[in-house]
Amino acid sequence: MPQVTFKPDWAAHGKAAPFKRNDLMLATLPIGVILFPGTGIQENLSDTSGIMYSVLITAIAYGRYYLKMNGVLAFWLAYIFTRPMGASYGDLFAQPTEYGGLGFGTTWTSLVFLTGIVAVVVIMSIKFQRKLEN
């Protein structure tokens, strides 16, 4: 598997160099990133990746509904990016506060996500049923 190293450019960015490095790395849309806990720089990387995947999925939805992107293509693109987005936000909610998370733990995080998924399915089912009746 090819590996690419991204080093901070301390001369150009000073103290912001690690954060600029993270942004540059995520801009390449890597398949995977190895992240070791320990500093705010790593937490910034994982938080930024969640936001990045959210923006990508939003752009796909925009393409589908406003630019008439093929529905099958939009589904599969969104499906591909859903996993890393969910992992990023799941980690943010579940990780202890000393590691940069919100400290809810895996059980409560899973219950919140499950509740959200069930709510979306129920709402969409009701809307679909009403559409069929009209």
GROMACS .gro file of C-alpha atoms in nm:
model
  134
    1MET     CA    1   0.000   0.000   0.000
    2PRO     CA    2   0.152   0.333  -0.097
    3GLN     CA    3   0.216   0.576   0.185
    4VAL     CA    4   0.249   0.952   0.170
    5THR     CA    5   0.404   1.154   0.450
    6PHE     CA    6   0.281   1.506   0.522
    7LYS     CA    7   0.523   1.711   0.729
    8PRO     CA    8   0.439   2.047   0.891
    9ASP     CA    9   0.596   2.349   0.719
   10TRP     CA   10   0.710   2.532   1.033
   11ALA     CA   11   0.888   2.808   0.840
   12ALA     CA   12   0.578   2.905   0.642
   13HIS     CA   13   0.305   2.857   0.904
   14GLY     CA   14   0.470   2.881   1.247
   15LYS     CA   15   0.256   2.735   1.528
   16ALA     CA   16  -0.029   2.669   1.283
   17ALA     CA   17   0.190   2.432   1.076
   18PRO     CA   18   0.044   2.103   1.210
   19PHE     CA   19  -0.311   2.223   1.148
   20LYS     CA   20  -0.227   2.343   0.796
   21ARG     CA   21  -0.063   2.003   0.736
   22ASN     CA   22  -0.386   1.829   0.846
   23ASP     CA   23  -0.593   2.041   0.608
   24LEU     CA   24  -0.356   1.966   0.320
   25MET     CA   25  -0.365   1.594   0.396
   26LEU     CA   26  -0.746   1.582   0.407
   27ALA     CA   27  -0.768   1.779   0.083
   28THR     CA   28  -0.611   1.478  -0.093
   29LEU     CA   29  -0.912   1.263   0.018
   30PRO     CA   30  -0.705   0.976   0.158
   31ILE     CA   31  -0.848   0.625   0.176
   32GLY     CA   32  -0.719   0.588   0.530
   33VAL     CA   33  -0.529   0.781   0.794
   34ILE     CA   34  -0.344   0.640   1.092
   35LEU     CA   35  -0.410   0.864   1.389
   36PHE     CA   36  -0.245   0.832   1.729
   37PRO     CA   37  -0.416   1.001   2.027
   38GLY     CA   38  -0.235   1.243   2.247
   39THR     CA   39  -0.253   1.604   2.138
   40GLY     CA   40  -0.499   1.863   2.016
   41ILE     CA   41  -0.346   1.832   1.670
   42GLN     CA   42  -0.480   1.477   1.634
   43GLU     CA   43  -0.820   1.577   1.769
   44ASN     CA   44  -0.827   1.863   1.518
   45LEU     CA   45  -0.759   1.613   1.240
   46SER     CA   46  -1.041   1.379   1.342
   47ASP     CA   47  -1.286   1.669   1.397
   48THR     CA   48  -1.193   1.822   1.062
   49SER     CA   49  -1.244   1.490   0.883
   50GLY     CA   50  -1.600   1.463   1.019
   51ILE     CA   51  -1.678   1.810   0.889
   52MET     CA   52  -1.514   1.732   0.554
   53TYR     CA   53  -1.723   1.417   0.503
   54SER     CA   54  -2.039   1.606   0.603
   55VAL     CA   55  -1.964   1.870   0.341
   56LEU     CA   56  -1.905   1.600   0.078
   57ILE     CA   57  -2.237   1.429   0.154
   58THR     CA   58  -2.415   1.766   0.148
   59ALA     CA   59  -2.257   1.840  -0.192
   60ILE     CA   60  -2.377   1.502  -0.321
   61ALA     CA   61  -2.731   1.573  -0.197
   62TYR     CA   62  -2.719   1.915  -0.361
   63GLY     CA   63  -2.602   1.753  -0.684
   64ARG     CA   64  -2.884   1.502  -0.672
   65TYR     CA   65  -3.171   1.739  -0.595
   66TYR     CA   66  -3.065   2.061  -0.767
   67LEU     CA   67  -2.826   1.954  -1.044
   68LYS     CA   68  -3.018   1.634  -1.133
   69MET     CA   69  -2.726   1.396  -1.063
   70ASN     CA   70  -2.801   1.032  -1.138
   71GLY     CA   71  -2.977   0.883  -0.834
   72VAL     CA   72  -2.777   0.559  -0.831
   73LEU     CA   73  -2.447   0.747  -0.852
   74ALA     CA   74  -2.554   0.987  -0.575
   75PHE     CA   75  -2.660   0.696  -0.352
   76TRP     CA   76  -2.330   0.510  -0.387
   77LEU     CA   77  -2.117   0.820  -0.341
   78ALA     CA   78  -2.309   0.913  -0.025
   79TYR     CA   79  -2.290   0.551   0.093
   80ILE     CA   80  -1.911   0.549   0.056
   81PHE     CA   81  -1.867   0.867   0.262
   82THR     CA   82  -2.123   0.779   0.530
   83ARG     CA   83  -1.895   0.527   0.705
   84PRO     CA   84  -1.598   0.759   0.772
   85MET     CA   85  -1.833   1.046   0.864
   86GLY     CA   86  -2.018   0.828   1.116
   87ALA     CA   87  -1.691   0.703   1.262
   88SER     CA   88  -1.560   1.059   1.303
   89TYR     CA   89  -1.871   1.183   1.478
   90GLY     CA   90  -1.910   0.861   1.676
   91ASP     CA   91  -1.558   0.902   1.809
   92LEU     CA   92  -1.620   1.268   1.890
   93PHE     CA   93  -1.929   1.181   2.099
   94ALA     CA   94  -1.795   0.860   2.258
   95GLN     CA   95  -1.434   0.947   2.347
   96PRO     CA   96  -1.356   1.070   2.698
   97THR     CA   97  -1.310   1.445   2.739
   98GLU     CA   98  -0.940   1.405   2.821
   99TYR     CA   99  -0.892   1.275   2.464
  100GLY     CA  100  -1.088   1.559   2.306
  101GLY     CA  101  -1.427   1.385   2.292
  102LEU     CA  102  -1.757   1.478   2.450
  103GLY     CA  103  -1.749   1.186   2.695
  104PHE     CA  104  -2.092   1.028   2.632
  105GLY     CA  105  -1.949   0.677   2.597
  106THR     CA  106  -2.030   0.420   2.332
  107THR     CA  107  -2.366   0.309   2.473
  108TRP     CA  108  -2.525   0.655   2.485
  109THR     CA  109  -2.368   0.753   2.154
  110SER     CA  110  -2.510   0.440   1.989
  111LEU     CA  111  -2.854   0.506   2.138
  112VAL     CA  112  -2.854   0.867   2.015
  113PHE     CA  113  -2.751   0.762   1.663
  114LEU     CA  114  -3.007   0.477   1.662
  115THR     CA  115  -3.282   0.716   1.773
  116GLY     CA  116  -3.189   0.955   1.494
  117ILE     CA  117  -3.192   0.680   1.232
  118VAL     CA  118  -3.529   0.544   1.350
  119ALA     CA  119  -3.677   0.895   1.351
  120VAL     CA  120  -3.562   0.958   0.993
  121VAL     CA  121  -3.703   0.623   0.874
  122VAL     CA  122  -4.039   0.685   1.046
  123ILE     CA  123  -4.068   1.040   0.908
  124MET     CA  124  -3.977   0.928   0.557
  125SER     CA  125  -4.224   0.638   0.576
  126ILE     CA  126  -4.506   0.869   0.684
  127LYS     CA  127  -4.426   1.117   0.406
  128PHE     CA  128  -4.410   0.837   0.149
  129GLN     CA  129  -4.745   0.696   0.267
  130ARG     CA  130  -4.908   1.041   0.244
  131LYS     CA  131  -4.768   1.084  -0.105
  132LEU     CA  132  -4.918   0.750  -0.211
  133GLU     CA  133  -5.259   0.849  -0.072
  134ASN     CA  134  -5.266   1.173  -0.272
   0.00000   0.00000   0.00000
